[in-house]
Amino acid sequence: MSQKSNSNSVGLVEPKDFLFRSKQGFVLESGEILPELNVRYETYGDFKGGLAPVVWICCPLTTDAHAAGLHVEGDPKSLGWWDALIGPGKPVNTDKFFVVCSNILGGCKGTTGPSSIDPRTGKPYASKFPRITIGDMVNAQKKLAEHLEIKKLFAVIGGSMGGFQAITWALEYPDFVERCAIIASGTRLSAQALGFEIVGRKIILDDEKFNGGEYTEQSKPSNGLANARKMAHITYLSAESMQSRFDSAENMPKDPEKFYTGFTLENYLNHQGEKFVNRFDANSYLHLTWAMDNFNLEEKYGSLENAVSLAKAEFLCVHLSSDWLFTPEESYKLTFALLNKKKIVSSVELNTNLGHDGFLLEVKDLGALLSRFLDIRSPETLDKDYTRQAFSSKKDIKRISAFIPEKASILDIGCGDGSLLHALWKQKKATGVGLDRSFNGVLHCMDFNVPVIQEDLDKKGLSKIADDSFDFVIFNRTLQETQNPRDVLLEILRIGKQAIVTFPNFANWMVRKSLAFNGNMPMNRFLPYEWYNTPNIHLFSLKDFIALCEKEGILIKTLKFVNSSILSKILTLLGFKNLGAEQIVAIICRRDPV
Amino acid sequence: MSQKSNSNSVGLVEPKDFLFRSKQGFVLESGEILPELNVRYETYGDFKGGLAPVVWICCPLTTDAHAAGLHVEGDPKSLGWWDALIGPGKPVNTDKFFVVCSNILGGCKGTTGPSSIDPRTGKPYASKFPRITIGDMVNAQKKLAEHLEIKKLFAVIGGSMGGFQAITWALEYPDFVERCAIIASGTRLSAQALGFEIVGRKIILDDEKFNGGEYTEQSKPSNGLANARKMAHITYLSAESMQSRFDSAENMPKDPEKFYTGFTLENYLNHQGEKFVNRFDANSYLHLTWAMDNFNLEEKYGSLENAVSLAKAEFLCVHLSSDWLFTPEESYKLTFALLNKKKIVSSVELNTNLGHDGFLLEVKDLGALLSRFLDIRSPETLDKDYTRQAFSSKKDIKRISAFIPEKASILDIGCGDGSLLHALWKQKKATGVGLDRSFNGVLHCMDFNVPVIQEDLDKKGLSKIADDSFDFVIFNRTLQETQNPRDVLLEILRIGKQAIVTFPNFANWMVRKSLAFNGNMPMNRFLPYEWYNTPNIHLFSLKDFIALCEKEGILIKTLKFVNSSILSKILTLLGFKNLGAEQIVAIICRRDPV
């Protein structure tokens, strides 16, 4: 139905309806039954007779199926809510993918919900609409997928409550979902977010015009719905963005009679409330938030581990740095549950001060991630297309590859662009995941199709990774950059059976010369920084390293030396290793493996 | 009125009333008039015929004048809201102080408010009650103070909205207030906090039973008030404390019909709402939040600097680490405005996961601060009473004191227990403030009556301190512990005319020997840590330091060397300073002072 315009828009689109009818009706997870189910949806791109891979978009709480394109030619106000991400040549590329987005069960945008007509009575369900779950929403979407004769989803993508649907897709229909991107979401709501939801519903229920759910268009609980929305809207923004936006804004005159502050902020919130009342139904709001609040993977599947064990998809978890509604912690919780169950998962932070709303607005970075996550090029093409200077040199790779057996599992800490993991995968069929603190590092890893978790080791640590998760942990040239190198060493030997650690030797003759003869902090090719801006904050020598390993019950299985100067090579050959070695590669393991 | 019990309680207390009447009535800042003003208050301790110093407690939003003691003998439920802090031998020691706490103007606890009878009509003010300000609250308290024949307040203490009153006391009556403690508060509400207030008021105003403020006890806006309170209550807790409290709690059965989740959290919030409705008046809530929302020192006085310039008191600003309603940033804003206007100010963080509510609950740490802030011992007694091992040795002090002229102003970064500043104050009448990251450091500084700002240099930096604020910045033995030593050096020379920097010399012969001959990282009396847990993350030599100073336009006015080994002394004497010096004391300034 989509018409291509000249630009990279899917152009004018029209929603479609699919009416599902069967003898037993549409059965909800509660056992209750909807006699029939209408699903309103839009599609973008060409299905190519069933050959195009399908990308399925799951709606957050209050958007509708109109994710991309225009409803009214030339009217930018009619643009879809994720139009920046979906279209020809866009991150969710409609030249390659057939994209489907449907409105949520229980909503008020065409898919069956409380304001729909109950065919048994000829009147709106209103207060009679049964309680629904996120699972019900996904089951309704599955009916639509079957109707469209979709055999498999190449990817499911969902933000916020859409993320709850996306993970549910991957758990309930594991063979149907190949990739699953969960954005600004998690495994359940936090207690704080739940608290606001509970109060929000009560505000609506207490509006006299709510009338137990049996209200009319002429007399509906607009005040309650508007106030609930205003409160919720604050939780979608960050404190920082609110401060910068409203602190400098020009205020209107106060009206103390009405307790009206005149602050731009008050007008803004009122406007948000009014807009919402005009486009949303109070009963739907109650049902959707109810479904969201009762979503709890741990409860449904016994434990988070049980839950994620079911999945077969590859995952991308994206969180937003300033999101306090769906916090980074919740996203990490899902990430590490998946990782610990040996699922393929990448986890990324969008650096933004926009709060939760950032998942609708930070389209540039989010697009960069999604375009890579949806990349369907072959490994060979990936290699050829990667033209940047690789993070790991061929020498580096060769040196480490020598220790790695076939099909080993690997965690590469400080993995940079993932070139090492990519090479180990090609050479040894090794599987693994990288850890890096930079967003660009993550993007480059994804260019190589290497799973990666964006994390600052000094901030988050490795404590959420299960014991013995990896055959090898590679810690290449960053041990001296960590705040607690001893703790890190013990941690990597907890989560890895062995570790490959490389570090500069601070007792190399060049360092000794610099200090002993010149009296200043060394700068050379393996310590290339000024003392005041070096990331190397815990320098140590080979001898120091050996002493620490002995003290902590760490067995050094192998030591290799990387020397570029001839003197270094000679000294090392003569046995003066602590004097000669420039850089050291150590293979270590626990002395008494558990 | 207070009767001493055996314990450290003020015992049974009774509220008292003061009725202020005058020809022109009580004039509000708006110009509107209250024909008469009743102030309900309690007092604790003995005024001793006007000789006892007075501590004035300012109420937060919804508490009343009952801050300490019991209203009903033997009934712990009748305990005052800050009883843990106020009493004989307690931090606000009623053996020494005469303590007064009055209910707020506009409240509903006895002091004139919207539910009081308007003497002109014989009916409650209700919707006719004029809008009030924080200034009006303080002016009403001032009338009470005059009535009690109080000539001066030794200290004003206020938390949350009480903090707004406390700072207002200090600005509006500068000669009346000697010390001012502002706890979990700031100079105005953040945009986020304002947003919740605005929505909260709208929820009440929209309750049909509110009836424009003209409601009765039989038909009052309980739903609206309860919902506003529940929302506000979430903002008083931290996300973390909510998670840990409600995540593990046992839930009740759900009632989907009523959209009742059964979560302990929902019951808790409902309980909070109900309790509040029973003890608070909706009109009062509107008026008090209105006053709080419109409190803005910048607006009232032209700028924050103008505002704080008026004060003559000594200040203590306390914030709570997990408080997102009155954030640490807001407290720092006030702190640095005071500091930049040469006011005496200490600023401390209570480490808590209790959120804003912590100011009522973290009574142990808060008590430790208040007891010190209210300490009225003489400097001699302070010295005698201080029995701990002092942070700065007599040698240290002597070495630095030699450079300090009489009456210099000093910032001591990493000040420890403040013993150096205390000594400089005694020896040179130097004034100053310390900076330290530890709470214990702050307590010890306060033991010495040394103003101190608790701050982690690596996290907050010095950017909020004005240029040329101090004659000397002392940076004793911590430069090598900072993450960006160069930036720190430049910053301390921006805020100080000169700086005294002391650091260990990493090119001392002992270090060289350790590295050059032994091949390991040095450990000695001035570098006493293992390489993997040392706080010294940017080691450097005298030569390195000199090179950096030259590069950055820093003039080294004086260099002194601190050596304990004889060899060090000899080498230094012979001119081999970079080889000999163990520790270095450098006096530096900008080469081209601005």
mmCIF file with all atom_site columns, N, CA, C and O in Angstrom, chain B residues 526-552:
data_model
loop_
_atom_site.group_PDB
_atom_site.id
_atom_site.type_symbol
_atom_site.label_atom_id
_atom_site.label_alt_id
_atom_site.label_comp_id
_atom_site.label_asym_id
_atom_site.label_entity_id
_atom_site.label_seq_id
_atom_site.pdbx_PDB_ins_code
_atom_site.Cartn_x
_atom_site.Cartn_y
_atom_site.Cartn_z
_atom_site.occupancy
_atom_site.B_iso_or_equiv
_atom_site.pdbx_formal_charge
_atom_site.auth_seq_id
_atom_site.auth_comp_id
_atom_site.auth_asym_id
_atom_site.auth_atom_id
_atom_site.pdbx_PDB_model_num
ATOM 1   N N  . PHE B 1 526 ? 57.274 7.385  51.772 1.00 0.00 ? 526 PHE B N  1
ATOM 2   C CA . PHE B 1 526 ? 56.409 8.402  51.148 1.00 0.00 ? 526 PHE B CA 1
ATOM 3   C C  . PHE B 1 526 ? 55.582 7.836  49.990 1.00 0.00 ? 526 PHE B C  1
ATOM 4   O O  . PHE B 1 526 ? 54.767 8.516  49.414 1.00 0.00 ? 526 PHE B O  1
ATOM 5   N N  . LEU B 1 527 ? 55.844 6.564  49.654 1.00 0.00 ? 527 LEU B N  1
ATOM 6   C CA . LEU B 1 527 ? 54.975 5.871  48.681 1.00 0.00 ? 527 LEU B CA 1
ATOM 7   C C  . LEU B 1 527 ? 54.597 4.526  49.293 1.00 0.00 ? 527 LEU B C  1
ATOM 8   O O  . LEU B 1 527 ? 55.103 3.474  48.900 1.00 0.00 ? 527 LEU B O  1
ATOM 9   N N  . PRO B 1 528 ? 53.725 4.548  50.264 1.00 0.00 ? 528 PRO B N  1
ATOM 10  C CA . PRO B 1 528 ? 53.549 3.365  51.115 1.00 0.00 ? 528 PRO B CA 1
ATOM 11  C C  . PRO B 1 528 ? 52.547 2.328  50.588 1.00 0.00 ? 528 PRO B C  1
ATOM 12  O O  . PRO B 1 528 ? 52.127 1.476  51.341 1.00 0.00 ? 528 PRO B O  1
ATOM 13  N N  . TYR B 1 529 ? 52.173 2.393  49.322 1.00 0.00 ? 529 TYR B N  1
ATOM 14  C CA . TYR B 1 529 ? 51.132 1.488  48.839 1.00 0.00 ? 529 TYR B CA 1
ATOM 15  C C  . TYR B 1 529 ? 51.664 0.475  47.827 1.00 0.00 ? 529 TYR B C  1
ATOM 16  O O  . TYR B 1 529 ? 52.657 0.713  47.154 1.00 0.00 ? 529 TYR B O  1
ATOM 17  N N  . GLU B 1 530 ? 50.939 -0.662 47.727 1.00 0.00 ? 530 GLU B N  1
ATOM 18  C CA . GLU B 1 530 ? 51.197 -1.587 46.624 1.00 0.00 ? 530 GLU B CA 1
ATOM 19  C C  . GLU B 1 530 ? 50.763 -0.922 45.317 1.00 0.00 ? 530 GLU B C  1
ATOM 20  O O  . GLU B 1 530 ? 49.818 -0.120 45.289 1.00 0.00 ? 530 GLU B O  1
ATOM 21  N N  . TRP B 1 531 ? 51.390 -1.346 44.226 1.00 0.00 ? 531 TRP B N  1
ATOM 22  C CA . TRP B 1 531 ? 51.074 -0.708 42.941 1.00 0.00 ? 531 TRP B CA 1
ATOM 23  C C  . TRP B 1 531 ? 49.596 -0.834 42.574 1.00 0.00 ? 531 TRP B C  1
ATOM 24  O O  . TRP B 1 531 ? 49.028 0.019  41.915 1.00 0.00 ? 531 TRP B O  1
ATOM 25  N N  . TYR B 1 532 ? 48.965 -1.938 43.036 1.00 0.00 ? 532 TYR B N  1
ATOM 26  C CA . TYR B 1 532 ? 47.597 -2.199 42.572 1.00 0.00 ? 532 TYR B CA 1
ATOM 27  C C  . TYR B 1 532 ? 46.533 -1.556 43.447 1.00 0.00 ? 532 TYR B C  1
ATOM 28  O O  . TYR B 1 532 ? 45.364 -1.572 43.109 1.00 0.00 ? 532 TYR B O  1
ATOM 29  N N  . ASN B 1 533 ? 46.920 -1.022 44.574 1.00 0.00 ? 533 ASN B N  1
ATOM 30  C CA . ASN B 1 533 ? 45.896 -0.333 45.369 1.00 0.00 ? 533 ASN B CA 1
ATOM 31  C C  . ASN B 1 533 ? 46.340 1.051  45.834 1.00 0.00 ? 533 ASN B C  1
ATOM 32  O O  . ASN B 1 533 ? 45.785 1.608  46.774 1.00 0.00 ? 533 ASN B O  1
ATOM 33  N N  . THR B 1 534 ? 47.321 1.587  45.146 1.00 0.00 ? 534 THR B N  1
ATOM 34  C CA . THR B 1 534 ? 47.776 2.918  45.527 1.00 0.00 ? 534 THR B CA 1
ATOM 35  C C  . THR B 1 534 ? 46.805 3.985  45.029 1.00 0.00 ? 534 THR B C  1
ATOM 36  O O  . THR B 1 534 ? 46.259 3.868  43.936 1.00 0.00 ? 534 THR B O  1
ATOM 37  N N  . PRO B 1 535 ? 46.555 5.010  45.843 1.00 0.00 ? 535 PRO B N  1
ATOM 38  C CA . PRO B 1 535 ? 45.770 6.146  45.328 1.00 0.00 ? 535 PRO B CA 1
ATOM 39  C C  . PRO B 1 535 ? 46.608 7.044  44.424 1.00 0.00 ? 535 PRO B C  1
ATOM 40  O O  . PRO B 1 535 ? 46.072 7.916  43.754 1.00 0.00 ? 535 PRO B O  1
ATOM 41  N N  . ASN B 1 536 ? 47.916 6.804  44.397 1.00 0.00 ? 536 ASN B N  1
ATOM 42  C CA . ASN B 1 536 ? 48.816 7.650  43.600 1.00 0.00 ? 536 ASN B CA 1
ATOM 43  C C  . ASN B 1 536 ? 48.794 7.183  42.149 1.00 0.00 ? 536 ASN B C  1
ATOM 44  O O  . ASN B 1 536 ? 49.528 6.293  41.754 1.00 0.00 ? 536 ASN B O  1
ATOM 45  N N  . ILE B 1 537 ? 47.913 7.791  41.374 1.00 0.00 ? 537 ILE B N  1
ATOM 46  C CA . ILE B 1 537 ? 47.683 7.274  40.027 1.00 0.00 ? 537 ILE B CA 1
ATOM 47  C C  . ILE B 1 537 ? 48.414 8.072  38.957 1.00 0.00 ? 537 ILE B C  1
ATOM 48  O O  . ILE B 1 537 ? 48.451 7.664  37.808 1.00 0.00 ? 537 ILE B O  1
ATOM 49  N N  . HIS B 1 538 ? 48.981 9.225  39.345 1.00 0.00 ? 538 HIS B N  1
ATOM 50  C CA . HIS B 1 538 ? 49.762 9.987  38.363 1.00 0.00 ? 538 HIS B CA 1
ATOM 51  C C  . HIS B 1 538 ? 51.081 10.401 39.000 1.00 0.00 ? 538 HIS B C  1
ATOM 52  O O  . HIS B 1 538 ? 51.237 11.541 39.426 1.00 0.00 ? 538 HIS B O  1
ATOM 53  N N  . LEU B 1 539 ? 51.976 9.462  39.067 1.00 0.00 ? 539 LEU B N  1
ATOM 54  C CA . LEU B 1 539 ? 53.273 9.729  39.693 1.00 0.00 ? 539 LEU B CA 1
ATOM 55  C C  . LEU B 1 539 ? 54.128 10.587 38.767 1.00 0.00 ? 539 LEU B C  1
ATOM 56  O O  . LEU B 1 539 ? 53.999 10.518 37.553 1.00 0.00 ? 539 LEU B O  1
ATOM 57  N N  . PHE B 1 540 ? 54.987 11.393 39.390 1.00 0.00 ? 540 PHE B N  1
ATOM 58  C CA . PHE B 1 540 ? 55.850 12.255 38.583 1.00 0.00 ? 540 PHE B CA 1
ATOM 59  C C  . PHE B 1 540 ? 57.034 12.706 39.424 1.00 0.00 ? 540 PHE B C  1
ATOM 60  O O  . PHE B 1 540 ? 57.018 12.621 40.653 1.00 0.00 ? 540 PHE B O  1
ATOM 61  N N  . SER B 1 541 ? 58.036 13.182 38.733 1.00 0.00 ? 541 SER B N  1
ATOM 62  C CA . SER B 1 541 ? 59.257 13.616 39.421 1.00 0.00 ? 541 SER B CA 1
ATOM 63  C C  . SER B 1 541 ? 59.295 15.129 39.501 1.00 0.00 ? 541 SER B C  1
ATOM 64  O O  . SER B 1 541 ? 58.488 15.820 38.875 1.00 0.00 ? 541 SER B O  1
ATOM 65  N N  . LEU B 1 542 ? 60.255 15.630 40.270 1.00 0.00 ? 542 LEU B N  1
ATOM 66  C CA . LEU B 1 542 ? 60.478 17.068 40.343 1.00 0.00 ? 542 LEU B CA 1
ATOM 67  C C  . LEU B 1 542 ? 60.696 17.628 38.944 1.00 0.00 ? 542 LEU B C  1
ATOM 68  O O  . LEU B 1 542 ? 60.125 18.657 38.574 1.00 0.00 ? 542 LEU B O  1
ATOM 69  N N  . LYS B 1 543 ? 61.487 16.925 38.168 1.00 0.00 ? 543 LYS B N  1
ATOM 70  C CA . LYS B 1 543 ? 61.805 17.382 36.810 1.00 0.00 ? 543 LYS B CA 1
ATOM 71  C C  . LYS B 1 543 ? 60.536 17.447 35.949 1.00 0.00 ? 543 LYS B C  1
ATOM 72  O O  . LYS B 1 543 ? 60.329 18.391 35.179 1.00 0.00 ? 543 LYS B O  1
ATOM 73  N N  . ASP B 1 544 ? 59.702 16.406 36.088 1.00 0.00 ? 544 ASP B N  1
ATOM 74  C CA . ASP B 1 544 ? 58.437 16.404 35.357 1.00 0.00 ? 544 ASP B CA 1
ATOM 75  C C  . ASP B 1 544 ? 57.584 17.610 35.742 1.00 0.00 ? 544 ASP B C  1
ATOM 76  O O  . ASP B 1 544 ? 56.969 18.257 34.893 1.00 0.00 ? 544 ASP B O  1
ATOM 77  N N  . PHE B 1 545 ? 57.556 17.887 37.041 1.00 0.00 ? 545 PHE B N  1
ATOM 78  C CA . PHE B 1 545 ? 56.733 18.983 37.546 1.00 0.00 ? 545 PHE B CA 1
ATOM 79  C C  . PHE B 1 545 ? 57.222 20.316 36.989 1.00 0.00 ? 545 PHE B C  1
ATOM 80  O O  . PHE B 1 545 ? 56.443 21.149 36.526 1.00 0.00 ? 545 PHE B O  1
ATOM 81  N N  . ILE B 1 546 ? 58.538 20.492 37.023 1.00 0.00 ? 546 ILE B N  1
ATOM 82  C CA . ILE B 1 546 ? 59.116 21.755 36.523 1.00 0.00 ? 546 ILE B CA 1
ATOM 83  C C  . ILE B 1 546 ? 58.798 21.920 35.031 1.00 0.00 ? 546 ILE B C  1
ATOM 84  O O  . ILE B 1 546 ? 58.418 23.002 34.571 1.00 0.00 ? 546 ILE B O  1
ATOM 85  N N  . ALA B 1 547 ? 58.911 20.817 34.292 1.00 0.00 ? 547 ALA B N  1
ATOM 86  C CA . ALA B 1 547 ? 58.637 20.885 32.849 1.00 0.00 ? 547 ALA B CA 1
ATOM 87  C C  . ALA B 1 547 ? 57.182 21.282 32.597 1.00 0.00 ? 547 ALA B C  1
ATOM 88  O O  . ALA B 1 547 ? 56.891 22.097 31.717 1.00 0.00 ? 547 ALA B O  1
ATOM 89  N N  . LEU B 1 548 ? 56.293 20.704 33.372 1.00 0.00 ? 548 LEU B N  1
ATOM 90  C CA . LEU B 1 548 ? 54.868 21.024 33.177 1.00 0.00 ? 548 LEU B CA 1
ATOM 91  C C  . LEU B 1 548 ? 54.602 22.497 33.500 1.00 0.00 ? 548 LEU B C  1
ATOM 92  O O  . LEU B 1 548 ? 53.889 23.185 32.767 1.00 0.00 ? 548 LEU B O  1
ATOM 93  N N  . CYS B 1 549 ? 55.168 22.962 34.605 1.00 0.00 ? 549 CYS B N  1
ATOM 94  C CA . CYS B 1 549 ? 54.964 24.360 34.992 1.00 0.00 ? 549 CYS B CA 1
ATOM 95  C C  . CYS B 1 549 ? 55.454 25.291 33.880 1.00 0.00 ? 549 CYS B C  1
ATOM 96  O O  . CYS B 1 549 ? 54.791 26.270 33.543 1.00 0.00 ? 549 CYS B O  1
ATOM 97  N N  . GLU B 1 550 ? 56.597 24.982 33.326 1.00 0.00 ? 550 GLU B N  1
ATOM 98  C CA . GLU B 1 550 ? 57.114 25.844 32.242 1.00 0.00 ? 550 GLU B CA 1
ATOM 99  C C  . GLU B 1 550 ? 56.166 25.839 31.062 1.00 0.00 ? 550 GLU B C  1
ATOM 100 O O  . GLU B 1 550 ? 55.837 26.878 30.497 1.00 0.00 ? 550 GLU B O  1
ATOM 101 N N  . LYS B 1 551 ? 55.698 24.670 30.730 1.00 0.00 ? 551 LYS B N  1
ATOM 102 C CA . LYS B 1 551 ? 54.819 24.540 29.572 1.00 0.00 ? 551 LYS B CA 1
ATOM 103 C C  . LYS B 1 551 ? 53.510 25.300 29.775 1.00 0.00 ? 551 LYS B C  1
ATOM 104 O O  . LYS B 1 551 ? 52.960 25.854 28.824 1.00 0.00 ? 551 LYS B O  1
ATOM 105 N N  . GLU B 1 552 ? 53.024 25.317 31.011 1.00 0.00 ? 552 GLU B N  1
ATOM 106 C CA . GLU B 1 552 ? 51.696 25.884 31.268 1.00 0.00 ? 552 GLU B CA 1
ATOM 107 C C  . GLU B 1 552 ? 51.755 27.315 31.802 1.00 0.00 ? 552 GLU B C  1
ATOM 108 O O  . GLU B 1 552 ? 50.736 27.848 32.249 1.00 0.00 ? 552 GLU B O  1
#
